[in-house]
Short mmCIF file of C-alpha atoms and ligand atoms in Angstrom, two decimals:
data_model
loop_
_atom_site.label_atom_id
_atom_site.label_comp_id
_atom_site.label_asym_id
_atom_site.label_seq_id
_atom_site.Cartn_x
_atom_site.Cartn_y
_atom_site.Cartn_z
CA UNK A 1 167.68 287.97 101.89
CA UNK A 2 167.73 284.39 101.46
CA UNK A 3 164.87 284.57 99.32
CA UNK A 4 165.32 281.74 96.30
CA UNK A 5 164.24 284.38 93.91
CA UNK A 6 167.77 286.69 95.17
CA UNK A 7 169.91 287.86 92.45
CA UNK A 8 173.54 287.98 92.27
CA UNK A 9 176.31 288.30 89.97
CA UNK A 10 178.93 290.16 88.40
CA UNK A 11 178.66 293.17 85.39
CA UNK A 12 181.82 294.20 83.71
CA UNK A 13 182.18 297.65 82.08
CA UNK A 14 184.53 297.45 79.31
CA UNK A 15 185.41 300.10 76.50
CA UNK A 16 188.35 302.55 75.23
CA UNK A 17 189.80 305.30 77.48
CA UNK A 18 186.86 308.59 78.63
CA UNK A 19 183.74 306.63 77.13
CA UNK A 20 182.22 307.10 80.87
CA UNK A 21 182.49 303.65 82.47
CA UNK A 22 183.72 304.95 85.68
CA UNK A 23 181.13 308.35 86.00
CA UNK A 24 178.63 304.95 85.28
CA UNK A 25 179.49 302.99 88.03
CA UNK A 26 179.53 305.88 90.36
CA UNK A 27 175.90 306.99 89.14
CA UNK A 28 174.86 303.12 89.52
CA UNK A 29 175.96 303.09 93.00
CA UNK A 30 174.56 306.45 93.82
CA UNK A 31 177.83 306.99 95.03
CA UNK A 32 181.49 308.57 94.34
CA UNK A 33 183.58 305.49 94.69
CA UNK A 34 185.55 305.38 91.20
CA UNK A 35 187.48 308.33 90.02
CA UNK A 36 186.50 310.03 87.07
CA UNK A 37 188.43 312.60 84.81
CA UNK A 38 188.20 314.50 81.38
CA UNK A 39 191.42 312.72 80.20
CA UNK A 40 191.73 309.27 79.14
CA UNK A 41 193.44 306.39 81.06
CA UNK A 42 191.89 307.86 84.65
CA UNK A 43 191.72 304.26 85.54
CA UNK A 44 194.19 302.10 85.57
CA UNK A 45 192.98 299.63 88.61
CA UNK A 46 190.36 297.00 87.96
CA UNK A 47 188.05 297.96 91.10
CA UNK A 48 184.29 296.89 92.45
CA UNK A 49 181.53 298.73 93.05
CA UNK A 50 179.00 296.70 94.99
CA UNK A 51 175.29 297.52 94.65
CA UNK A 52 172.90 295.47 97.20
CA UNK A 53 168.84 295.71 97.05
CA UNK A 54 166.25 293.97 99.04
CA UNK A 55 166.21 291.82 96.00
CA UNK A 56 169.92 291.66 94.14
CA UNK A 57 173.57 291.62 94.78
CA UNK A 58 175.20 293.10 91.48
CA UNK A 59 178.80 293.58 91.56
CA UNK A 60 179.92 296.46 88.74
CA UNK A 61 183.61 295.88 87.62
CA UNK A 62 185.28 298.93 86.58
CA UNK A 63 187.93 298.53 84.28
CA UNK A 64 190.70 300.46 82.26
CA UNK A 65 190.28 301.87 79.33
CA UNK A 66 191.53 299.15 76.37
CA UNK A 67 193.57 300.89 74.29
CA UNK A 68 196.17 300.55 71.52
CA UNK A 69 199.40 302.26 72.79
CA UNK A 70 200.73 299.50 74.50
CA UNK A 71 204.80 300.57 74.26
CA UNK A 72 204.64 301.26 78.24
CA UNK A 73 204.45 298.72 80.32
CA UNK A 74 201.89 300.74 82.58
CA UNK A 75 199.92 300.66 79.43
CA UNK A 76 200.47 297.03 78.99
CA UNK A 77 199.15 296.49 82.86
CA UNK A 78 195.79 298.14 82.13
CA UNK A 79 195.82 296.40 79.29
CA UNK A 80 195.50 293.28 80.97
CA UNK A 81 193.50 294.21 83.64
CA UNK A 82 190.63 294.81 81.44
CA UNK A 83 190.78 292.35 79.28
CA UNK A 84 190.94 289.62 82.05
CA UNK A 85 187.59 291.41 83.26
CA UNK A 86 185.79 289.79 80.33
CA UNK A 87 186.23 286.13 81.97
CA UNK A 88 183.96 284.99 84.78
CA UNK A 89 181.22 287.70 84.35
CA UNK A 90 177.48 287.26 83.79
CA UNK A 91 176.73 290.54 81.79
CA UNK A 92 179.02 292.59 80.13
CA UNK A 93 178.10 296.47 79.42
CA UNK A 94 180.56 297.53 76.30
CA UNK A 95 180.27 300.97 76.81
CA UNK A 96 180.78 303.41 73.91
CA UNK A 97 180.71 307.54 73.23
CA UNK A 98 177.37 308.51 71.06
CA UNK A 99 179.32 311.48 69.70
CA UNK A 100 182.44 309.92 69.25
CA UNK A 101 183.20 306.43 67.46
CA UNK A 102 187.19 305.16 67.23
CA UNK A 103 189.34 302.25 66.00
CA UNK A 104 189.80 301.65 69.78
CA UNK A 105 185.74 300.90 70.12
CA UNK A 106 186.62 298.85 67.11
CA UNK A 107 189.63 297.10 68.90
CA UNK A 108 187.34 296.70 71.84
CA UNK A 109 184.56 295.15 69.72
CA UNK A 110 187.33 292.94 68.04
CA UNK A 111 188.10 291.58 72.15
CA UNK A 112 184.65 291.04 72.57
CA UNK A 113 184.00 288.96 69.58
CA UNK A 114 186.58 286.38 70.20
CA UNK A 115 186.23 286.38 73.61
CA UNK A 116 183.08 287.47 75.57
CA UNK A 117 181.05 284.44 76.79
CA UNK A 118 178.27 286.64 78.75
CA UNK A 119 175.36 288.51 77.05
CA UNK A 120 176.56 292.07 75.88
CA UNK A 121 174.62 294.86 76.15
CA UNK A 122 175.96 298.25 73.87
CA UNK A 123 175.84 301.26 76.25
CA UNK A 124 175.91 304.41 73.86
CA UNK A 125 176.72 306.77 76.71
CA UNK A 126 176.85 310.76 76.63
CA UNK A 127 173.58 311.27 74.34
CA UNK A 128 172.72 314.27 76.61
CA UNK A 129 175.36 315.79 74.38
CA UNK A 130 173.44 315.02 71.42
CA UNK A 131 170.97 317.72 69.90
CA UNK A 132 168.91 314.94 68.19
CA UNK A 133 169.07 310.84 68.91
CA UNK A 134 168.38 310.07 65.99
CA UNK A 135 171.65 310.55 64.58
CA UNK A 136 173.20 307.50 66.69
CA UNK A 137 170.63 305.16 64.61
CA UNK A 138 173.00 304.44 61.55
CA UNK A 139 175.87 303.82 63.91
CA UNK A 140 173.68 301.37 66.21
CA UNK A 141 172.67 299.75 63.09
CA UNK A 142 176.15 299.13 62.04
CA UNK A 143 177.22 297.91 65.58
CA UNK A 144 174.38 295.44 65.76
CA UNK A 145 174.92 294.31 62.11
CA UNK A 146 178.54 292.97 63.75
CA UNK A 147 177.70 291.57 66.75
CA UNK A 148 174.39 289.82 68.51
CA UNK A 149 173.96 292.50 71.79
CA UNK A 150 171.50 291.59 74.09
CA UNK A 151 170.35 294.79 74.20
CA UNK A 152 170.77 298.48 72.93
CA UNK A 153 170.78 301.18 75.45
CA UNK A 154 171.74 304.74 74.99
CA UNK A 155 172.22 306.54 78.23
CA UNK A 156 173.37 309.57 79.91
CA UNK A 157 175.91 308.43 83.26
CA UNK A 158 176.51 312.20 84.19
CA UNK A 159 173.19 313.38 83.82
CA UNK A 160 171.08 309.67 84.88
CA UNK A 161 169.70 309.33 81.66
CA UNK A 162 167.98 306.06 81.23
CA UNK A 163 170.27 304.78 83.62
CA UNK A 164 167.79 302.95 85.33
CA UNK A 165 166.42 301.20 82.17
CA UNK A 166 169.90 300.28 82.06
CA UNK A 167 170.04 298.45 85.23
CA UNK A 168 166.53 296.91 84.47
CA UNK A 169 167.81 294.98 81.31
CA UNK A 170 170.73 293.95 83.42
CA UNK A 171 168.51 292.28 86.04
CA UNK A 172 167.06 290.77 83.48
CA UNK A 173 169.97 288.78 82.32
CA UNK A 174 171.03 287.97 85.78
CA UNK A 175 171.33 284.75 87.78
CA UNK A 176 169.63 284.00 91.28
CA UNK A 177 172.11 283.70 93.56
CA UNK A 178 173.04 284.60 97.10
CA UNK A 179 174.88 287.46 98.32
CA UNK A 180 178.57 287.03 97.38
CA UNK A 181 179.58 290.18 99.63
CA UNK A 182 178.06 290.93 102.78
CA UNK A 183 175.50 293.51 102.14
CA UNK A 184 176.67 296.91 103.64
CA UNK A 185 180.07 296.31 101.56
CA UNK A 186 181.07 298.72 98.64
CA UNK A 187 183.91 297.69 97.20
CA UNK A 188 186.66 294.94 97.06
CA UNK A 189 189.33 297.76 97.29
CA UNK A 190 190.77 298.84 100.64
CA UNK A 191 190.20 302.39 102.37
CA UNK A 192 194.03 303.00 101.66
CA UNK A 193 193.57 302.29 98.10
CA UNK A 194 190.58 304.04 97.88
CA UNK A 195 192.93 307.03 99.09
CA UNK A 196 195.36 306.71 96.73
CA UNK A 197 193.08 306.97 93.79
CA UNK A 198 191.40 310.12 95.39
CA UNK A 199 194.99 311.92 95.58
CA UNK A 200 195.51 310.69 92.03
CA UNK A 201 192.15 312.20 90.46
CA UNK A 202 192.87 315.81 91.71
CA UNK A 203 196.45 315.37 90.22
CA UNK A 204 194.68 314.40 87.06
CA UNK A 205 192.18 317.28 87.26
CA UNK A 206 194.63 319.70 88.10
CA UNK A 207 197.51 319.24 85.64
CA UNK A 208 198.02 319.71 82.23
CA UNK A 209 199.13 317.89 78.96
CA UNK A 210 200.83 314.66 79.70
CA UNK A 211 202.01 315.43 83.37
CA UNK A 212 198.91 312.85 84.89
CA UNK A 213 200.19 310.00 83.61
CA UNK A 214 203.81 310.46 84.65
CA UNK A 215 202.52 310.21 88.19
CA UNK A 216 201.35 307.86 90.62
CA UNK A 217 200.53 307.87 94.43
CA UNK A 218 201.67 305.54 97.27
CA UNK A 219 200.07 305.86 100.55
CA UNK A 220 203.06 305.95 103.14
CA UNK A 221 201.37 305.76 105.76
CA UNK A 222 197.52 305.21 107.37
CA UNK A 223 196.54 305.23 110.51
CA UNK A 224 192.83 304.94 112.40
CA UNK A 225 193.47 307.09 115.46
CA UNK A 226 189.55 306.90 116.32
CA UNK A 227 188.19 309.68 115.22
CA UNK A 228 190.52 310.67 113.11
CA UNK A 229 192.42 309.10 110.06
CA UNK A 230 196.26 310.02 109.88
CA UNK A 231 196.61 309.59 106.12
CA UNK A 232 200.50 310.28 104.51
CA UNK A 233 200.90 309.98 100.33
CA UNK A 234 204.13 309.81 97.96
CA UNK A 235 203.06 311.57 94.61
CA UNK A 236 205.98 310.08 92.43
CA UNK A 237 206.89 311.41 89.46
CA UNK A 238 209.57 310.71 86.79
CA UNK A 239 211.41 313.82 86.64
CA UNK A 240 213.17 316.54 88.84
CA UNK A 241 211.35 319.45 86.75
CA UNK A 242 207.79 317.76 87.35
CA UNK A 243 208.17 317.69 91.13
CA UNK A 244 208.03 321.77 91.06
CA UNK A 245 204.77 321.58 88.76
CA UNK A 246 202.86 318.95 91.25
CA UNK A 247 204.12 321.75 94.25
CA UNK A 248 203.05 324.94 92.76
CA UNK A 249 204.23 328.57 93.19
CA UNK A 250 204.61 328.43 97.18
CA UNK A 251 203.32 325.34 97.01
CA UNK A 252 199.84 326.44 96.48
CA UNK A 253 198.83 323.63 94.17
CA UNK A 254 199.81 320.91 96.31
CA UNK A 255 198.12 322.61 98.70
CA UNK A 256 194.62 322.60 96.59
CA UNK A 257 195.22 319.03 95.45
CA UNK A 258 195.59 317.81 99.16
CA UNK A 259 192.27 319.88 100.58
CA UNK A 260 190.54 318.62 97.90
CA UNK A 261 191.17 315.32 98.49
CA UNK A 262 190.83 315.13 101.75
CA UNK A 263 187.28 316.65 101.71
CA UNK A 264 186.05 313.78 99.67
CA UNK A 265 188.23 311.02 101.52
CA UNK A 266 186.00 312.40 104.07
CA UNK A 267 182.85 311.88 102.78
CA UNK A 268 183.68 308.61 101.14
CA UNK A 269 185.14 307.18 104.96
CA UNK A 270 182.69 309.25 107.48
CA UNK A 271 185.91 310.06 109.03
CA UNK A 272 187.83 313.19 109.63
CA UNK A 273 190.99 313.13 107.82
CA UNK A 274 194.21 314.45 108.25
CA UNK A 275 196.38 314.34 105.12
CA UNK A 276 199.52 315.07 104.36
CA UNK A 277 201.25 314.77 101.09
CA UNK A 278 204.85 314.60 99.96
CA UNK A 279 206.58 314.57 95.85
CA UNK A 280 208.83 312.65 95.26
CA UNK A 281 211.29 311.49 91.98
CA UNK A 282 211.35 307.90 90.90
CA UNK A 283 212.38 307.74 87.16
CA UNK A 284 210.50 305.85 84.78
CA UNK A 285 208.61 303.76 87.04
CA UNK A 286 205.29 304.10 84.00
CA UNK A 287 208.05 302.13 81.95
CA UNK A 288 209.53 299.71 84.00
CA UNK A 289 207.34 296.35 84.96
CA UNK A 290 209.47 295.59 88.18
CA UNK A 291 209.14 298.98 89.32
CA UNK A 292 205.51 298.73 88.87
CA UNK A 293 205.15 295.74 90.68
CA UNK A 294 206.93 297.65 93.90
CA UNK A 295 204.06 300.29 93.06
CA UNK A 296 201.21 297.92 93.93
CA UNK A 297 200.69 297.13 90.25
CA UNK A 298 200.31 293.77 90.66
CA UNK A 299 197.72 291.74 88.44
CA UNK A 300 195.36 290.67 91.23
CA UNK A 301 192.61 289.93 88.80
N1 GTP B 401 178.45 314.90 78.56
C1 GTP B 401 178.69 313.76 79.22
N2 GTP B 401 179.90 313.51 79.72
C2 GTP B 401 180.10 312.36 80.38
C3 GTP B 401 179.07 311.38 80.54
N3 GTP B 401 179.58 310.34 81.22
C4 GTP B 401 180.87 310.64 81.48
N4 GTP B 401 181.19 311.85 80.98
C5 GTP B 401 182.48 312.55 81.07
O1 GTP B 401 183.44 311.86 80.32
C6 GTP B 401 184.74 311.98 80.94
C7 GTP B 401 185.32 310.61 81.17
O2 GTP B 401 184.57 309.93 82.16
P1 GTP B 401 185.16 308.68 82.95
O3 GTP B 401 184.03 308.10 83.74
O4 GTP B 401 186.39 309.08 83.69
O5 GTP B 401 185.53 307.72 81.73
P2 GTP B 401 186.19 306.27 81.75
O6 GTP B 401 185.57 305.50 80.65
O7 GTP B 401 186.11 305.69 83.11
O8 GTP B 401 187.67 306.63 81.36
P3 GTP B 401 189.04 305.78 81.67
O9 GTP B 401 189.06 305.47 83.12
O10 GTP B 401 190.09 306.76 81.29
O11 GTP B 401 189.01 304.60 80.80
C8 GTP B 401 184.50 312.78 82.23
O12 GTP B 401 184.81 314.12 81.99
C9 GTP B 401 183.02 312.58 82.48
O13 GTP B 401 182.43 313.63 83.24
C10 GTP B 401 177.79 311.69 79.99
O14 GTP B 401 176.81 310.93 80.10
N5 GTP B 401 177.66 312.87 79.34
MG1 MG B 402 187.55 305.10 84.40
#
């Protein structure tokens, strides 16, 4: 590994809310480490996935979605998070939806052109969704006629679609360098983090209409007995009425929510897991920047 022709370096993976950055990283990695959802604003933690060859070291940032609703000061913290993911990177991916192009890709383009100082490749993601590729070439030539990309790659994350080619006109734009993390390491985020964010993703997958993002997890308590991790969450939520949603009729939901994270906390940690969940009430925490701070939404960046 200390070969002088060793790669290393960081990629950040930047676009508005549901475009796919998180099902790419996952795909990249060849594993689930960042959770994924049909909604947008699943993410709302910068987090790294860490992918180590025999010949590179490429660190994939995940990032929030940047997007223009910014009245909540959770909103503002994701916000910033991505944005901030722009400095200090060698390649940047800006990720966009073939089907689907917004004034929030246009925002994100805006960010870019004032302040990306790495090469940027346009991802158009989802094109397994599209009957004929052809269609994304007006809206590729547009994109290009705005800014200089180092690249245009259309892709598939769900399906693997070119995803390769992807990563082969990343390592082309990379630096040698040594290994920055050692090389069995995943991520920069902690197991109980990592925990968290699996709770989270079921509540996300599992409830409707706006209920996900009046919610976040703490992890109370986490504990390595061995063989075994003792895992306890908080699912806080802002209201009385939206504690009896997250439980369920006799508290079946909950109940689904918590096996279902569990089984993949297991697979993620090669660990048993024994998890229990509670639901609490905090009001507007999503609104409140101290409260978020007490939350663990602290910009670390
Ligand atoms: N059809 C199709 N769907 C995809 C593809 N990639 C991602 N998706 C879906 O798009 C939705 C959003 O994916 P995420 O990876 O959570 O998107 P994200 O950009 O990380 O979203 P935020 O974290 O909210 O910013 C999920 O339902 C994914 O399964 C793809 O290549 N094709
Ligand atoms: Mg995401």
């Amino acid at each position: 590994m200390t070969d002088s022709h060793f790669k290393s370096g960081y990629v950040a993976i930047i676009g508005r809310p549901n475009v796919g950055k998180s099902t790419l990283i996952n795909r990249v990695l060849g594993q689930k480490l960042c959770i994924t959802s049909r909604r947008p604003q699943t993410t709302r933690h910068r987090i790294l996935g860490i992918k180590t060859t025999k010949d590179s070291q490429y660190i994939y940032v995940d990032t929030p979605g940047i997007h223009i609703d910014d009245k909540r000061a959770m909103n503002r913290y994701m916000n910033r998070a991505a944005a901030s993911s722009i400095n200090d990177v060698d390649v940047i991916l800006f990720l966009v939806d073939g089907m689907n192009w917004t004034v929030e890709d246009e925002g994100v383009l805006e960010r870019l052109k004032t302040s990306a100082k790495a090469p940027v490749i346009l991802v158009i993601n989802k094109v397994d969704k599209l009957a004929d590729k052809e269609v994304l070439l007006p809206q590729i030539e547009k994109l290009a006629a705005e800014f200089d990309f180092a690249k245009v790659v259309p892709i598939s994350a769900r399906k693997g679609i070119n995803v390769k080619q992807l990563q082969q006109e990343i390592d082309k734009l990379m630096p040698e360098g040594e290994l920055i993390f050692p090389e069995d390491q995943l991520t920069d985020r902690s197991s109980r983090f990592l925990a968290a964010e699996l709770v989270r993703e079921k509540l996300f997958r599992h409830l409707g209409q706006e209920l996900p993002y009046s919610i976040t997890v703490e992890i109370e308590q986490f504990d390595d007995e061995g063989g075994l991790y003792r895992i306890g969450a908080v699912i806080y939520v802002e209201r009385d009425g939206q504690k009896s949603i997250v439980i369920g009729k006799k508290g079946e939901l909950l109940k689904s929510i918590g096996k279902e994270a569990r089984l993949e906390m297991q697979s993620l940690f090669g660990k048993k897991v024994f998890l229990r969940l509670w639901v609490k009430v905090r009001e507007g925490w999503g609104d409140n920047e101290r409260m978020l701070k007490n939350l663990g939404y602290t910009d670390n960046l």
